[in-house]
Amino acid sequence: MKNSNQSAFKTPLVLFLFLTIMSCNKEKRETVRVEEPKKMIIPIDEAKELYDTYGKRRVGLIRNYEDSLNRPKGYDDRQQDGQKAQESSPEEAASFVPTRYVEFDFQELQNYMKFIEQEAGDAHVDITNLRVYLTNYPNKKEFKDGRKVKNPRRNSVMMVPTVKRGDKDFAFYTADDSKDGRRKAFLLNEDLEDTGEAVGGGEKEKASLIPTSMPKPLKAPLPAINQQSLYGNEGGLRPPS
């Protein structure tokens, strides 16, 4: 009789747990709808107009400038249209192909966003914006670190997170402060040069306490340790070269 009572008690309990688990799984499967981000999304027609306007006002200028670098001395630009049709070899007829867009692998982009959030968290700062810089690959075979320049002379973009300092946003990289060992965000100005300031790590401080109106000391502050770049790049350029 005792065993029968225990079984009768366990059956509703197991059923309750089963229904609870199924209900939780159903809630997890339901996708939360995200409202249209009004500050980001622009109309389809407007996007096409922006793309076409760049093509009309910028692409030709870029192509003509880059092509001019390969022309012989004394070349008359006024002869360009007439001569192009008469050029004999495909190499001579080829023109520089300006970049029209850059695309990033979606998963890689998500990983990048998670990484910069992680680095900002380690430095105890909040990311305020994702800044996009217009860039141009140098006309050489490789960078200083030996990495190959994949698209010489081509335009591209790069991303970098920003953090608030006073009423301004600054791009930044993370590093260990050489003074106290704390992980901080080291600020860069709009030209991506070090400002000598770091935020986060539990406190804010300047690399130098000397007023800016006085001459800078001859001895530079100690460099930050374990610097981590937060620049995002290496997207696919289109059209291909």
Short mmCIF file of C-alpha atoms in Angstrom, two decimals:
data_model
loop_
_atom_site.label_atom_id
_atom_site.label_comp_id
_atom_site.label_asym_id
_atom_site.label_seq_id
_atom_site.Cartn_x
_atom_site.Cartn_y
_atom_site.Cartn_z
CA MET A 1 0.00 0.00 0.00
CA LYS A 2 2.88 2.28 0.83
CA ASN A 3 4.56 1.62 -2.52
CA SER A 4 1.31 2.34 -4.35
CA ASN A 5 0.99 5.71 -2.63
CA GLN A 6 4.57 6.62 -3.52
CA SER A 7 3.98 5.72 -7.16
CA ALA A 8 0.79 7.74 -7.24
CA PHE A 9 2.72 10.72 -5.85
CA LYS A 10 5.66 10.41 -8.24
CA THR A 11 3.59 10.17 -11.43
CA PRO A 12 2.06 13.70 -11.23
CA LEU A 13 5.44 15.09 -10.16
CA VAL A 14 7.23 13.60 -13.17
CA LEU A 15 4.46 14.82 -15.47
CA PHE A 16 4.73 18.32 -14.00
CA LEU A 17 8.51 18.41 -14.53
CA PHE A 18 8.11 17.15 -18.10
CA LEU A 19 5.56 19.83 -18.96
CA THR A 20 7.75 22.50 -17.34
CA ILE A 21 10.78 21.47 -19.41
CA MET A 22 8.73 21.39 -22.62
CA SER A 23 7.36 24.84 -21.85
CA CYS A 24 10.87 26.22 -21.29
CA ASN A 25 12.10 24.71 -24.55
CA LYS A 26 9.16 26.24 -26.40
CA GLU A 27 9.98 29.66 -24.97
CA LYS A 28 13.59 29.28 -26.09
CA ARG A 29 12.50 28.39 -29.63
CA GLU A 30 10.30 31.45 -29.92
CA THR A 31 12.24 34.23 -31.66
CA VAL A 32 12.01 37.66 -30.11
CA ARG A 33 11.13 40.12 -32.85
CA VAL A 34 13.41 43.16 -33.13
CA GLU A 35 11.88 46.46 -34.15
CA GLU A 36 13.34 48.32 -37.11
CA PRO A 37 16.25 50.50 -35.91
CA LYS A 38 14.98 53.84 -37.16
CA LYS A 39 18.33 55.57 -36.64
CA MET A 40 20.14 53.04 -38.85
CA ILE A 41 17.84 51.86 -41.64
CA ILE A 42 17.42 54.12 -44.68
CA PRO A 43 14.92 53.67 -47.55
CA ILE A 44 15.87 51.37 -50.45
CA ASP A 45 15.62 54.15 -53.05
CA GLU A 46 17.77 56.46 -50.94
CA ALA A 47 20.47 53.80 -50.60
CA LYS A 48 20.57 53.34 -54.38
CA GLU A 49 20.81 57.11 -54.88
CA LEU A 50 23.76 57.33 -52.49
CA TYR A 51 25.54 54.50 -54.33
CA ASP A 52 24.91 56.06 -57.76
CA THR A 53 25.99 59.51 -56.58
CA TYR A 54 29.34 58.12 -55.42
CA GLY A 55 29.74 56.50 -58.82
CA LYS A 56 29.07 59.77 -60.63
CA ARG A 57 31.07 62.09 -58.39
CA ARG A 58 33.97 59.98 -57.11
CA VAL A 59 34.70 56.85 -59.15
CA GLY A 60 35.84 58.71 -62.27
CA LEU A 61 38.10 61.02 -60.27
CA ILE A 62 39.74 58.09 -58.49
CA ARG A 63 40.21 56.13 -61.71
CA ASN A 64 41.68 59.10 -63.59
CA TYR A 65 44.10 59.91 -60.78
CA GLU A 66 45.33 56.33 -60.38
CA ASP A 67 45.63 55.89 -64.15
CA SER A 68 47.63 59.12 -64.37
CA LEU A 69 50.34 57.60 -62.15
CA ASN A 70 51.07 55.04 -64.86
CA ARG A 71 51.13 57.44 -67.80
CA PRO A 72 54.43 58.45 -69.41
CA LYS A 73 55.85 61.91 -68.80
CA GLY A 74 54.48 64.52 -71.15
CA TYR A 75 51.21 62.65 -71.60
CA ASP A 76 48.37 65.02 -72.47
CA ASP A 77 45.20 64.18 -70.54
CA ARG A 78 43.17 65.60 -73.40
CA GLN A 79 44.40 62.76 -75.59
CA GLN A 80 43.14 60.10 -73.17
CA ASP A 81 39.72 59.41 -74.67
CA GLY A 82 40.98 59.29 -78.24
CA GLN A 83 44.06 57.26 -77.46
CA LYS A 84 42.33 54.67 -75.27
CA ALA A 85 40.38 53.34 -78.24
CA GLN A 86 43.59 52.94 -80.27
CA GLU A 87 45.77 51.31 -77.61
CA SER A 88 47.13 48.04 -78.84
CA SER A 89 47.65 45.85 -75.76
CA PRO A 90 45.11 44.90 -73.07
CA GLU A 91 47.58 46.04 -70.38
CA GLU A 92 47.72 49.51 -71.87
CA ALA A 93 43.95 49.68 -72.17
CA ALA A 94 43.33 48.47 -68.62
CA SER A 95 42.14 51.08 -66.13
CA PHE A 96 42.36 51.18 -62.35
CA VAL A 97 39.23 49.66 -60.77
CA PRO A 98 37.96 51.80 -57.87
CA THR A 99 36.45 50.02 -54.87
CA ARG A 100 32.67 50.26 -54.77
CA TYR A 101 31.98 48.34 -51.58
CA VAL A 102 33.55 46.23 -48.86
CA GLU A 103 31.93 43.13 -47.42
CA PHE A 104 32.72 41.16 -44.26
CA ASP A 105 31.96 37.58 -43.36
CA PHE A 106 28.94 37.81 -41.05
CA GLN A 107 30.25 35.27 -38.54
CA GLU A 108 33.67 36.95 -38.46
CA LEU A 109 31.98 40.30 -37.90
CA GLN A 110 30.00 38.86 -34.99
CA ASN A 111 33.21 37.43 -33.53
CA TYR A 112 34.86 40.84 -33.90
CA MET A 113 32.01 42.53 -32.03
CA LYS A 114 32.23 39.97 -29.21
CA PHE A 115 36.00 40.41 -29.03
CA ILE A 116 35.96 44.20 -28.72
CA GLU A 117 33.21 43.94 -26.09
CA GLN A 118 35.38 41.48 -24.19
CA GLU A 119 38.42 43.78 -24.38
CA ALA A 120 36.36 46.78 -23.28
CA GLY A 121 35.04 44.75 -20.36
CA ASP A 122 38.57 43.79 -19.31
CA ALA A 123 39.48 47.49 -19.35
CA HIS A 124 36.29 48.43 -17.44
CA VAL A 125 35.00 50.81 -20.12
CA ASP A 126 31.82 50.94 -22.21
CA ILE A 127 31.92 51.10 -26.00
CA THR A 128 29.92 54.10 -27.23
CA ASN A 129 30.26 53.86 -31.02
CA LEU A 130 31.77 51.81 -33.81
CA ARG A 131 33.73 54.28 -35.95
CA VAL A 132 34.44 53.50 -39.61
CA TYR A 133 37.51 55.05 -41.24
CA LEU A 134 38.04 55.38 -44.98
CA THR A 135 41.44 53.95 -45.85
CA ASN A 136 43.74 53.25 -48.78
CA TYR A 137 46.17 50.38 -49.17
CA PRO A 138 49.76 51.62 -49.75
CA ASN A 139 51.41 51.05 -53.10
CA LYS A 140 53.92 48.47 -51.88
CA LYS A 141 54.24 44.71 -51.56
CA GLU A 142 54.12 44.28 -47.79
CA PHE A 143 53.62 46.05 -44.46
CA LYS A 144 56.34 46.57 -41.86
CA ASP A 145 55.42 43.34 -40.10
CA GLY A 146 55.87 41.37 -43.32
CA ARG A 147 52.17 40.88 -44.06
CA LYS A 148 51.36 41.05 -47.76
CA VAL A 149 49.52 44.10 -49.09
CA LYS A 150 46.70 42.31 -50.91
CA ASN A 151 45.20 45.28 -52.72
CA PRO A 152 47.79 48.01 -53.41
CA ARG A 153 46.27 51.46 -54.04
CA ARG A 154 42.71 50.24 -53.44
CA ASN A 155 40.34 52.06 -51.11
CA SER A 156 38.95 50.21 -48.11
CA VAL A 157 37.51 50.80 -44.65
CA MET A 158 38.46 49.85 -41.12
CA MET A 159 36.45 49.84 -37.91
CA VAL A 160 37.45 50.77 -34.39
CA PRO A 161 35.35 51.12 -31.21
CA THR A 162 35.14 54.39 -29.32
CA VAL A 163 34.82 55.27 -25.64
CA LYS A 164 33.51 58.46 -24.04
CA ARG A 165 35.96 60.86 -22.39
CA GLY A 166 34.23 64.00 -21.16
CA ASP A 167 31.94 65.07 -23.99
CA LYS A 168 34.01 63.45 -26.79
CA ASP A 169 34.33 59.97 -28.21
CA PHE A 170 37.81 58.54 -28.72
CA ALA A 171 39.02 55.50 -30.60
CA PHE A 172 41.11 53.27 -28.38
CA TYR A 173 43.20 50.17 -27.96
CA THR A 174 43.60 48.17 -24.77
CA ALA A 175 46.81 47.52 -22.86
CA ASP A 176 48.26 47.06 -19.39
CA ASP A 177 49.28 50.38 -17.84
CA SER A 178 53.04 50.29 -17.25
CA LYS A 179 52.55 52.28 -14.02
CA ASP A 180 49.99 50.24 -12.12
CA GLY A 181 49.53 47.12 -14.26
CA ARG A 182 45.80 47.69 -14.72
CA ARG A 183 44.13 46.88 -18.04
CA LYS A 184 42.93 50.16 -19.57
CA ALA A 185 41.67 51.80 -22.75
CA PHE A 186 44.36 54.03 -24.28
CA LEU A 187 42.83 56.90 -26.21
CA LEU A 188 43.55 57.94 -29.80
CA ASN A 189 42.68 61.25 -31.44
CA GLU A 190 40.75 61.47 -34.72
CA ASP A 191 44.01 61.00 -36.65
CA LEU A 192 44.63 57.80 -34.65
CA GLU A 193 47.55 59.20 -32.70
CA ASP A 194 48.06 58.47 -28.99
CA THR A 195 46.69 61.24 -26.76
CA GLY A 196 48.69 60.16 -23.71
CA GLU A 197 45.49 59.42 -21.82
CA ALA A 198 44.02 56.17 -20.55
CA VAL A 199 40.62 55.43 -19.03
CA GLY A 200 39.24 52.43 -17.21
CA GLY A 201 41.11 50.06 -14.95
CA GLY A 202 39.17 51.43 -12.01
CA GLU A 203 40.36 55.02 -12.51
CA LYS A 204 41.19 57.65 -15.10
CA GLU A 205 44.60 59.17 -15.43
CA LYS A 206 46.87 61.06 -17.78
CA ALA A 207 50.29 59.93 -18.85
CA SER A 208 51.58 63.35 -17.82
CA LEU A 209 50.26 65.68 -15.12
CA ILE A 210 52.06 68.71 -16.58
CA PRO A 211 49.58 71.30 -17.96
CA THR A 212 49.27 71.27 -21.74
CA SER A 213 50.32 74.94 -21.90
CA MET A 214 53.80 74.01 -20.65
CA PRO A 215 56.48 72.37 -22.80
CA LYS A 216 56.26 68.60 -22.96
CA PRO A 217 58.94 66.67 -21.08
CA LEU A 218 61.82 65.32 -23.13
CA LYS A 219 61.39 61.87 -21.64
CA ALA A 220 58.37 60.09 -23.10
CA PRO A 221 56.03 58.16 -20.78
CA LEU A 222 56.63 54.45 -20.52
CA PRO A 223 54.84 52.54 -23.29
CA ALA A 224 51.81 50.46 -22.43
CA ILE A 225 52.35 46.72 -22.07
CA ASN A 226 50.57 43.94 -23.99
CA GLN A 227 48.90 46.28 -26.45
CA GLN A 228 45.85 44.87 -28.21
CA SER A 229 44.66 46.41 -31.47
CA LEU A 230 40.90 46.73 -31.90
CA TYR A 231 40.97 47.76 -35.56
CA GLY A 232 38.71 45.68 -37.79
CA ASN A 233 39.63 45.32 -41.47
CA GLU A 234 40.42 42.69 -44.12
CA GLY A 235 36.99 42.68 -45.71
CA GLY A 236 36.50 41.68 -49.33
CA LEU A 237 36.89 44.56 -51.77
CA ARG A 238 34.48 44.77 -54.71
CA PRO A 239 34.83 44.90 -57.65
CA PRO A 240 37.88 42.61 -57.44
CA SER A 241 41.12 43.97 -58.82
#
